[in-house]
Short mmCIF file of C-alpha atoms in Angstrom, two decimals:
data_model
loop_
_atom_site.label_atom_id
_atom_site.label_comp_id
_atom_site.label_asym_id
_atom_site.label_seq_id
_atom_site.Cartn_x
_atom_site.Cartn_y
_atom_site.Cartn_z
CA MET A 601 0.00 0.00 0.00
CA ASP A 602 1.46 3.34 -1.01
CA LEU A 603 1.54 6.50 1.12
CA THR A 604 -1.33 8.21 -0.72
CA THR A 605 -3.66 5.27 -0.10
CA GLU A 606 -2.73 5.16 3.58
CA ILE A 607 -3.40 8.86 3.96
CA LEU A 608 -6.76 8.56 2.22
CA LEU A 609 -7.76 5.63 4.43
CA ALA A 610 -6.73 7.52 7.56
CA ILE A 611 -8.77 10.55 6.47
CA GLU A 612 -11.78 8.36 5.70
CA GLU A 613 -11.53 6.66 9.11
CA TRP A 614 -11.27 10.06 10.81
CA GLN A 615 -14.33 11.34 8.93
CA VAL A 616 -16.37 8.32 9.99
CA ARG A 617 -15.39 8.76 13.63
CA GLU A 618 -16.08 12.49 13.44
CA GLY A 619 -19.50 11.80 11.95
CA ILE A 620 -20.39 9.35 14.70
CA ASP A 621 -19.25 11.83 17.36
CA ARG A 622 -21.41 14.56 15.83
CA VAL A 623 -24.48 12.32 15.76
CA ILE A 624 -24.00 11.46 19.41
CA LEU A 625 -23.39 15.10 20.34
CA PHE A 626 -26.41 16.43 18.44
CA TYR A 627 -28.91 13.85 19.65
CA ASN A 628 -27.84 13.48 23.26
CA GLU A 629 -26.77 16.48 25.23
CA PRO A 630 -23.88 15.24 27.39
CA SER A 631 -24.76 17.13 30.58
CA THR A 632 -28.33 15.86 30.97
CA GLY A 633 -28.64 12.92 28.63
CA THR A 634 -31.86 14.41 27.27
CA PRO A 635 -32.60 14.61 23.57
CA TYR A 636 -31.16 17.73 22.02
CA HIS A 637 -32.20 18.92 18.59
CA PRO A 638 -30.17 21.86 17.29
CA LEU A 639 -32.65 22.55 14.49
CA SER A 640 -35.51 23.13 16.91
CA SER A 641 -33.25 25.31 19.06
CA MET A 642 -32.32 27.39 16.03
CA GLN A 643 -35.96 27.67 14.99
CA SER A 644 -36.91 28.79 18.49
CA ALA A 645 -34.13 31.37 18.54
CA GLU A 646 -35.19 32.64 15.11
CA LYS A 647 -38.82 32.96 16.24
CA ASN A 648 -37.74 34.84 19.37
CA LEU A 649 -35.64 37.15 17.23
CA GLN A 650 -38.51 37.79 14.82
CA ASP A 651 -40.84 38.51 17.76
CA ARG A 652 -38.32 40.96 19.22
CA ILE A 653 -37.86 42.69 15.86
CA GLY A 654 -41.64 42.98 15.57
CA ASP A 655 -41.86 44.51 19.05
CA LEU A 656 -39.10 47.01 18.30
CA THR A 657 -40.66 47.92 14.95
CA SER A 658 -44.02 48.56 16.64
CA GLU A 659 -42.39 50.70 19.30
CA TYR A 660 -40.49 52.68 16.66
CA ARG A 661 -43.72 53.30 14.72
CA ARG A 662 -45.57 54.42 17.89
CA GLN A 663 -42.81 56.87 18.77
CA ARG A 664 -42.62 58.15 15.20
CA GLN A 665 -46.39 58.66 15.07
CA SER A 666 -46.26 60.46 18.40
CA ALA A 667 -43.58 62.83 17.09
CA ILE A 668 -45.58 63.49 13.90
CA THR A 669 -48.73 64.17 15.93
CA SER A 670 -46.82 66.55 18.19
CA GLU A 671 -45.40 68.44 15.21
CA LEU A 672 -48.86 68.70 13.61
CA LEU A 673 -50.36 70.04 16.83
CA ASP A 674 -47.59 72.66 17.03
CA VAL A 675 -48.29 73.73 13.44
CA VAL A 676 -52.06 73.90 13.99
CA SER A 677 -51.63 75.77 17.28
CA GLY A 678 -49.33 78.26 15.61
CA PHE A 679 -51.74 78.73 12.73
CA GLU A 680 -54.66 79.27 15.11
CA ALA A 681 -52.63 81.76 17.16
CA LEU A 682 -51.83 83.72 14.00
CA SER A 683 -55.46 83.55 12.81
CA ASP A 684 -56.79 84.81 16.17
CA ASN A 685 -54.35 87.75 16.21
CA PRO A 686 -55.88 90.46 13.95
CA SER A 687 -52.73 92.61 13.96
CA SER A 688 -50.92 90.26 11.58
#
């Protein structure tokens, strides 16, 4: 057996062992021995992130609308003050 074949066999054996270790790691969390599914964890994290983005977007829109309303009231109040003052 030449050196290239030996290297390829060693790499293949390492990949198989690495694959087995990953399966064990992903399906059994070592600290508790309970089933662990990284996909569901990622989906949960993504949902939490989307919920948080939605909350922040709503808050931003409320604050923006409040600022617009305040500006409009200032403009209307100023217009009314000028309309009530006959000396202008």
